[in-house]
Amino acid sequence: MSVIKTFGKYRNLLGELVKKDIKLKYRNSYLGVIWTMLEPLLTMLVLTLVFSELLGKGTKDFPVYILTGRLLFSFYSNGTKAALKAVRNNAGMIKKVYVPKYMYPLASVLSGYVIFLISLVVLAVVAVVRGVYPTLQLFWIVVPLAQILLLTLGSGMLLSTMAVFFRDIEYLWGVALMLLMYTCAIFYKIDSVITGTNGWIFKYNPLYAIIVNFRNAVFGQAPDFQSMFYATAFGAVLMLFGTFVFYKQQDKFILYL
Amino acid sequence: MSEMSAVTVQDLGVKFHLSEQKVDNLKEYVIRILKHQMRYKEFWALREVSFDIKKGERVAILGLNGAGKSTLLKVIAGVLKATEGKVTRSGVLVPLLELGAGFDQQYTGAENIYLYGAMLGYPKAFLREKFDEIVAFSELGEFIDVPVKNYSSGMRARLGFSIATLVEPEILILDEVLSVGDVKFRKKSENRIKEMFRQETTVLFVSHNLAQVRSLCTRALWLEKGRLVEDGPVEVVTEHFEKATTK
């Protein structure tokens, strides 16, 4: 059966899995989906307090700067962590019923993406409150929004495959994410840390390349086409590689789960 | 594979790697590679198994524990990939392997109907239409809105059975499932399966209950240590099997 035909048959399952992730996440919390917005708002407040009040680096729109970086990074971080565990957590089903296995990492990334899109409402509100108003450049926001999904999916496919065979990938990935977080310029401006020799850290970090253009769109600046191209190429290659590895290994999953 | 075949199995072999000590983390793996200590024990769960099942045939699979019965069913169901040989099947297949294995524990029975139904590849509109029928057949009543983690194993099996047998499958795989629920539900599920039999469904059936096998099946396959020992009419094979195992 062709891939497209199979996907058509299990499209309903993808929807159900995404719905399940979101539903169960908020089922027992009193505030429900409000948490999606409250959580980034609270972290933004903490970060703004620390970096602008205590360290005195802030401008009026600094909270918007922090929030843009933080929202993208936490989607990437949560999405890849969820995808990493997706195949393992569904071991019971994988062993009993035939379902295209990529559904599991795909669904966990997509459910994170839905939550991420909802949380953008917070960004809109904070931006207006802090005097950052939309311009025509805002239309460019669709590019980083698509790129971050591609990058997360690609990483997720690769990680979920590796996690089947090696359980400690989960902890290694946690460390890698920490490193990534500090090189994404979420709560500092890069011109305050660049010394001339360490610029490559930001130049080659695909997640930072996405954040840059996301910020450009929000702050009404023209896109940086070089990072835009780099992030797209990186995401596409990673996605192809991740999918390839997943497909090559998926028949062995059942033997290791 | 001829027009009339439902399932064809050719020289099927399934090999498992049993690593002597289970290595499931990167640290161990790297250390072992460096010390040249990665050793696997090979184990063939099935080897050189061939048979052809015609449409409408009802086939029992006999064998002691560990003979490869469940492995065979899993390969036919598409869950497990064959190491060598070929398996071809035609038609809608419904596997009744461990009912309710795909349930989410936090989800209610009602939500699980949609989830498990989707997993079996049913469209949403179809599930919505059949929802009441499923609830009625499962006899869960108001428990349908309770999370599945609070169900008894009988209740879980009843719900699983009701969802899985929703469509008339062309190939039905039954792995020890006719012993679900209480006496009343067992009777009901047996009737439902017998109904399917009349509609020329191909059935693959695993059971240790030989009386049940004789009453339901027309043909039997006898597996021993992953190899096909005998393939023939159900009376003959069950008799030989009984003689061999009771002595």
XYZ file of C-alpha atoms in Angstrom:
504
model
C 0.000 0.000 0.000
C 1.314 3.406 -0.849
C 2.358 5.805 1.878
C -0.298 8.343 0.935
C -3.091 5.788 0.984
C -2.003 4.543 4.405
C -1.821 8.085 5.676
C -5.369 8.675 4.447
C -6.589 5.645 6.313
C -4.937 6.685 9.565
C -5.579 10.431 9.300
C -8.311 10.046 11.857
C -5.841 8.396 14.232
C -3.447 11.334 13.927
C -6.254 13.691 14.905
C -7.235 11.475 17.831
C -3.671 11.240 19.111
C -3.156 15.010 18.939
C -6.465 15.566 20.702
C -5.585 13.038 23.369
C -2.243 14.694 24.158
C -3.848 18.098 24.564
C -6.879 16.857 26.464
C -4.926 14.780 28.951
C -2.372 17.507 29.527
C -4.972 19.838 30.929
C -7.577 17.392 32.178
C -6.817 17.613 35.850
C -5.793 21.234 36.012
C -8.276 23.761 37.230
C -7.308 26.449 34.747
C -7.108 24.110 31.764
C -5.802 25.601 28.538
C -5.289 28.981 30.263
C -2.056 27.438 31.554
C -0.719 27.431 28.002
C -0.719 31.203 28.176
C -0.030 31.717 31.845
C 3.111 29.632 31.900
C 5.158 31.584 29.306
C 3.835 34.813 30.765
C 5.111 33.934 34.226
C 8.539 32.838 32.967
C 8.750 36.030 30.958
C 8.065 38.032 34.108
C 10.775 36.160 36.000
C 13.310 36.603 33.190
C 12.462 40.270 32.739
C 12.799 40.828 36.465
C 16.189 39.144 36.579
C 17.682 40.556 33.398
C 16.271 44.051 33.224
C 15.584 45.015 36.831
C 18.478 43.248 38.553
C 21.084 43.354 35.793
C 19.760 46.623 34.408
C 19.877 45.739 30.717
C 16.304 46.298 29.812
C 14.534 48.524 27.377
C 10.786 48.900 27.256
C 10.335 46.171 24.692
C 12.728 43.738 26.365
C 9.883 41.491 27.626
C 8.776 41.030 24.012
C 12.326 40.136 23.051
C 12.491 37.514 25.802
C 9.056 36.112 25.075
C 9.719 35.616 21.347
C 12.856 33.597 22.034
C 11.376 31.714 24.918
C 8.200 30.637 23.111
C 10.088 29.234 20.135
C 12.671 27.535 22.278
C 10.172 25.927 24.619
C 8.175 24.551 21.710
C 11.349 23.033 20.283
C 12.414 21.696 23.651
C 9.025 20.255 24.673
C 8.287 18.964 21.185
C 11.555 17.076 20.825
C 11.311 15.701 24.364
C 7.785 14.436 23.715
C 8.748 12.945 20.341
C 11.745 11.256 21.927
C 9.461 9.312 24.236
C 6.647 8.834 21.728
C 7.582 5.403 20.396
C 8.545 4.063 23.811
C 5.398 5.288 25.519
C 3.215 3.654 22.916
C 5.034 0.330 23.078
C 1.864 -1.435 24.199
C -0.003 -0.442 21.071
C 2.907 -0.916 18.698
C 3.184 -4.520 19.830
C -0.480 -5.299 19.315
C -1.993 -3.311 16.479
C -0.465 -2.328 13.171
C -0.364 1.437 12.834
C 2.179 3.459 10.823
C 4.712 4.113 13.564
C 5.627 7.641 12.533
C 2.164 8.633 13.737
C 3.383 8.660 17.324
C 6.276 11.175 17.082
C 4.310 13.181 14.522
C 1.280 13.444 16.813
C 3.337 14.466 19.830
C 5.075 17.248 17.891
C 1.805 18.458 16.366
C 0.005 18.592 19.705
C 2.881 20.706 21.059
C 2.577 22.908 18.002
C -1.121 23.528 18.608
C -0.371 24.553 22.190
C 2.480 26.751 20.944
C 0.205 28.520 18.448
C -2.345 29.176 21.189
C 0.357 30.662 23.401
C 1.200 33.210 20.685
C -1.857 35.100 21.908
C 0.168 36.056 24.975
C 2.913 37.401 22.748
C 0.427 39.560 20.847
C -0.956 41.022 24.063
C 2.447 41.668 25.634
C 3.727 43.236 22.401
C 0.880 45.729 22.219
C 1.152 46.547 25.926
C 4.884 47.224 25.569
C 4.430 49.365 22.479
C 5.475 46.921 19.763
C 2.857 47.274 17.055
C 2.427 45.054 13.978
C 3.811 46.228 10.647
C 3.724 44.722 7.181
C 6.862 42.759 8.082
C 4.697 40.654 10.382
C 3.604 38.601 7.379
C 7.108 37.118 7.309
C 6.285 35.366 10.592
C 4.859 32.388 8.698
C 8.364 31.447 7.555
C 9.929 30.934 11.014
C 6.678 29.325 12.169
C 6.975 26.727 9.419
C 10.731 26.331 9.934
C 10.438 25.598 13.651
C 7.901 22.849 12.928
C 10.197 21.304 10.341
C 13.214 21.438 12.643
C 11.300 19.960 15.580
C 9.834 17.158 13.468
C 13.199 16.272 11.989
C 14.888 16.192 15.382
C 11.924 14.315 16.824
C 12.037 11.521 14.250
C 15.724 11.021 14.858
C 15.440 11.142 18.654
C 12.454 8.830 18.868
C 14.358 6.223 16.861
C 17.467 6.522 18.999
C 15.492 6.393 22.244
C 14.125 2.961 21.349
C 17.603 1.496 21.363
C 19.264 3.660 23.998
C 17.369 4.805 27.043
C 19.974 7.305 28.169
C 19.430 9.462 25.071
C 16.757 11.185 27.108
C 19.295 12.541 29.605
C 21.899 13.362 26.970
C 19.296 15.302 25.046
C 18.395 17.234 28.179
C 22.008 18.399 28.423
C 22.138 19.225 24.716
C 18.992 21.300 25.069
C 20.536 23.274 27.899
C 23.529 24.099 25.730
C 21.216 25.046 22.895
C 19.198 27.299 25.169
C 22.226 29.345 26.180
C 23.315 29.760 22.566
C 19.942 30.952 21.332
C 20.121 34.474 22.770
C 16.789 34.136 24.495
C 17.430 36.508 27.377
C 20.338 38.578 26.150
C 21.091 40.520 22.999
C 23.861 39.001 20.977
C 25.803 42.210 20.473
C 26.343 42.238 24.240
C 28.217 38.918 24.164
C 29.873 38.743 20.735
C 33.592 39.301 20.954
C 34.625 38.750 17.361
C 35.680 35.136 17.599
C 32.589 33.540 19.062
C 30.129 34.756 16.429
C 30.040 31.335 14.787
C 28.012 29.999 17.707
C 25.052 32.057 16.585
C 25.768 31.762 12.913
C 25.507 27.976 12.855
C 22.732 27.497 15.389
C 19.642 26.762 13.276
C 17.296 27.461 16.149
C 18.819 30.903 16.596
C 18.445 31.518 12.850
C 14.737 30.881 13.246
C 14.431 33.068 16.340
C 16.161 35.961 14.519
C 13.591 36.075 11.776
C 10.728 35.549 14.157
C 11.905 38.622 16.063
C 12.458 40.599 12.870
C 8.848 39.957 11.903
C 7.526 40.888 15.328
C 9.651 44.032 15.655
C 8.906 45.197 12.121
C 12.363 44.695 10.683
C 13.203 43.237 7.301
C 14.001 39.515 7.301
C 17.581 38.272 7.333
C 17.486 36.136 4.202
C 20.768 34.421 4.880
C 19.563 32.929 8.188
C 16.210 32.242 6.612
C 17.822 30.175 3.903
C 20.142 28.451 6.356
C 17.325 27.451 8.724
C 15.213 26.088 5.875
C 18.070 24.067 4.440
C 19.054 22.748 7.860
C 15.468 21.823 8.725
C 14.865 20.094 5.402
C 18.065 18.066 5.577
C 17.382 17.061 9.174
C 13.820 16.088 8.318
C 14.959 13.915 5.411
C 17.689 12.330 7.484
C 15.419 11.757 10.502
C 12.697 10.200 8.374
C 15.225 8.026 6.590
C 16.683 6.706 9.845
C 13.215 6.134 11.283
C 12.091 4.162 8.240
C 15.255 2.108 8.186
C 14.923 1.131 11.834
C 11.189 0.958 12.446
C 10.821 -2.771 11.824
C 13.290 -3.422 14.613
C 11.442 -1.305 17.179
C 9.226 -4.129 18.350
C 12.252 -6.233 19.234
C 13.614 -3.587 21.584
C 10.472 -2.234 23.208
C -0.863 -16.293 -4.441
C -4.038 -17.471 -6.111
C -7.321 -15.596 -6.356
C -8.880 -17.750 -3.699
C -6.229 -17.308 -1.037
C -6.753 -15.106 1.963
C -3.365 -15.637 3.575
C -0.278 -17.130 1.985
C 2.842 -17.799 3.981
C 6.007 -18.831 2.159
C 9.153 -20.066 3.886
C 8.506 -17.742 6.775
C 11.288 -17.269 9.284
C 11.425 -14.872 12.208
C 14.699 -14.408 14.003
C 15.159 -12.712 17.346
C 18.422 -11.457 18.750
C 18.640 -12.353 22.352
C 21.592 -10.401 23.569
C 23.030 -12.204 26.531
C 22.718 -9.192 28.719
C 20.237 -6.632 27.660
C 21.996 -3.485 26.548
C 19.590 -0.626 26.309
C 21.697 2.429 26.915
C 24.349 4.190 24.957
C 26.938 4.087 27.725
C 26.842 0.288 28.048
C 26.769 -0.069 24.290
C 29.877 2.010 23.720
C 31.746 0.218 26.508
C 30.840 -3.176 25.090
C 31.790 -2.234 21.559
C 35.143 -1.013 22.814
C 35.702 -4.201 24.774
C 34.366 -6.365 21.924
C 31.717 -7.821 24.149
C 28.665 -7.411 21.967
C 27.443 -10.923 21.599
C 24.057 -12.005 20.429
C 22.366 -15.303 20.711
C 20.225 -15.981 17.702
C 16.867 -17.522 18.146
C 14.446 -18.516 15.425
C 10.889 -18.156 16.685
C 9.632 -19.444 13.349
C 11.494 -21.249 10.597
C 10.519 -22.548 7.180
C 6.826 -22.242 7.727
C 4.673 -22.389 4.599
C 0.964 -22.708 4.145
C -1.876 -21.267 2.160
C -5.263 -20.416 3.593
C -8.236 -20.191 1.260
C -10.959 -17.630 1.674
C -13.551 -18.769 4.189
C -11.330 -21.391 5.789
C -11.249 -21.530 9.560
C -7.837 -22.535 10.741
C -6.723 -23.396 14.246
C -3.106 -22.982 15.266
C -2.036 -25.540 17.827
C 1.121 -25.767 19.825
C 2.529 -25.624 23.308
C 3.652 -22.396 24.914
C 6.591 -20.947 23.018
C 5.864 -22.856 19.841
C 5.578 -19.622 17.868
C 1.803 -19.266 17.637
C 1.624 -15.658 18.737
C 4.656 -14.730 16.658
C 2.932 -16.199 13.619
C -0.232 -14.228 14.282
C 1.750 -11.047 14.803
C 3.500 -11.473 11.475
C 0.197 -12.064 9.716
C -1.307 -9.046 11.480
C 1.599 -6.916 10.229
C 2.882 -5.979 13.679
C 6.073 -7.965 13.304
C 8.221 -8.127 10.197
C 9.400 -11.444 8.772
C 13.172 -12.007 8.752
C 12.908 -14.239 5.720
C 10.145 -15.511 3.490
C 6.954 -13.821 2.489
C 3.496 -13.265 3.884
C 0.706 -12.045 1.643
C -2.868 -11.419 2.640
C -5.886 -9.978 0.954
C -8.828 -8.321 2.588
C -9.688 -6.365 5.705
C -8.000 -7.892 8.699
C -9.163 -7.515 12.273
C -6.745 -8.752 14.901
C -8.256 -9.663 18.225
C -4.971 -9.987 20.036
C -5.202 -9.078 23.702
C -8.325 -7.005 23.718
C -8.065 -3.451 24.838
C -4.285 -3.289 24.516
C -4.585 0.020 22.689
C -6.628 1.735 25.380
C -5.420 4.836 27.108
C -5.817 4.390 30.837
C -6.646 8.024 31.570
C -9.276 8.229 28.888
C -12.891 7.316 29.534
C -14.509 4.370 27.791
C -16.312 6.719 25.401
C -13.116 8.520 24.425
C -11.349 5.214 23.990
C -13.969 4.091 21.500
C -12.812 6.872 19.175
C -9.128 6.363 19.910
C -9.088 2.582 19.561
C -11.432 2.755 16.574
C -9.042 5.198 14.882
C -6.181 2.839 15.633
C -8.007 0.076 13.783
C -8.363 2.473 10.876
C -12.055 3.346 11.120
C -13.167 6.846 10.057
C -14.632 9.150 12.657
C -18.087 9.482 11.115
C -18.429 5.700 11.099
C -17.496 5.496 14.785
C -19.937 8.236 15.701
C -22.681 6.397 13.885
C -21.884 3.098 15.598
C -21.223 4.582 19.019
C -24.514 3.577 20.634
C -24.269 0.094 19.220
C -20.816 -0.372 20.737
C -21.914 0.883 24.133
C -24.974 -1.340 24.068
C -23.045 -4.441 23.084
C -20.357 -3.876 25.703
C -23.059 -3.581 28.412
C -20.996 -0.950 30.185
C -23.935 1.394 30.727
C -22.963 4.471 32.689
C -19.412 3.181 33.173
C -18.722 4.367 29.634
C -17.885 7.815 31.053
C -15.442 6.496 33.645
C -11.671 6.396 32.933
C -10.588 2.976 31.714
C -8.020 2.668 34.515
C -10.935 2.042 36.871
C -12.326 -0.806 34.757
C -12.089 -4.454 35.685
C -10.222 -6.624 33.190
C -13.539 -8.122 32.079
C -15.004 -4.704 31.358
C -11.944 -3.707 29.385
C -12.098 -6.865 27.300
C -15.804 -6.371 26.670
C -15.260 -2.875 25.354
C -12.297 -4.001 23.241
C -14.306 -6.828 21.772
C -17.240 -4.584 20.965
C -15.065 -2.093 19.077
C -12.925 -4.614 17.236
C -15.824 -6.671 15.915
C -17.639 -3.614 14.637
C -16.965 -4.319 10.992
C -17.305 -7.639 9.253
C -13.672 -8.481 8.653
C -12.517 -10.668 5.814
C -9.748 -12.106 7.946
C -10.245 -12.470 11.670
C -7.423 -13.295 14.043
C -8.451 -14.666 17.417
C -5.820 -15.201 20.066
C -7.377 -16.768 23.132
C -10.076 -14.155 23.212
C -13.138 -16.327 23.482
C -12.625 -16.488 27.196
C -13.414 -12.877 27.973
C -15.874 -11.590 30.498
C -18.433 -13.548 32.449
C -20.465 -16.512 31.270
C -23.152 -14.310 29.808
C -20.799 -12.155 27.778
C -18.809 -15.178 26.645
C -21.962 -16.653 25.176
C -22.731 -13.387 23.452
C -19.242 -12.972 22.001
C -19.229 -16.551 20.789
C -22.478 -15.896 18.993
C -21.064 -12.775 17.393
C -18.077 -14.698 16.145
C -20.225 -17.541 14.859
C -22.238 -14.954 12.955
C -19.040 -13.845 11.284
C -18.263 -17.441 10.420
C -21.413 -17.685 8.420
C -20.365 -14.720 6.329
C -17.379 -16.561 4.915
C -14.798 -14.858 7.007
C -11.367 -16.398 7.051
C -10.456 -17.178 10.648
C -7.156 -17.825 12.351
C -7.728 -19.152 15.797
C -5.384 -19.877 18.696
C -6.750 -21.736 21.677
C -5.713 -24.396 24.117
C -9.277 -25.572 24.332
C -9.353 -28.455 21.845
C -13.106 -28.980 22.109
C -13.641 -25.379 21.061
C -11.119 -25.781 18.258
C -12.971 -28.816 16.913
C -16.317 -27.105 16.995
C -15.157 -23.882 15.332
C -12.440 -24.832 12.874
C -12.125 -26.880 9.744
C -8.378 -27.130 9.514
C -5.473 -27.095 11.930
C -1.785 -26.224 11.860
C 0.471 -27.724 14.491
C 3.581 -25.764 15.390
C 6.453 -27.034 17.447
C 9.540 -24.998 18.257
C 8.860 -22.672 15.377
C 8.367 -25.363 12.758
C 5.225 -26.616 11.127
C 4.748 -30.237 12.185
C 1.411 -31.008 10.667
C -1.199 -29.325 8.524
C -4.516 -31.003 7.837
C -8.187 -31.495 8.731
C -8.947 -30.425 12.264
C -9.983 -33.875 13.602
C -6.808 -35.551 12.433
C -4.382 -32.903 13.632
C -6.014 -32.361 17.003
C -5.957 -36.110 17.616
C -2.240 -36.374 16.840
C -1.554 -33.252 18.860
C -3.469 -34.604 21.835
C -1.617 -37.920 21.685
C 1.762 -36.237 21.476
C 1.180 -33.813 24.313
C -0.586 -36.038 26.808
C 1.848 -38.871 26.851
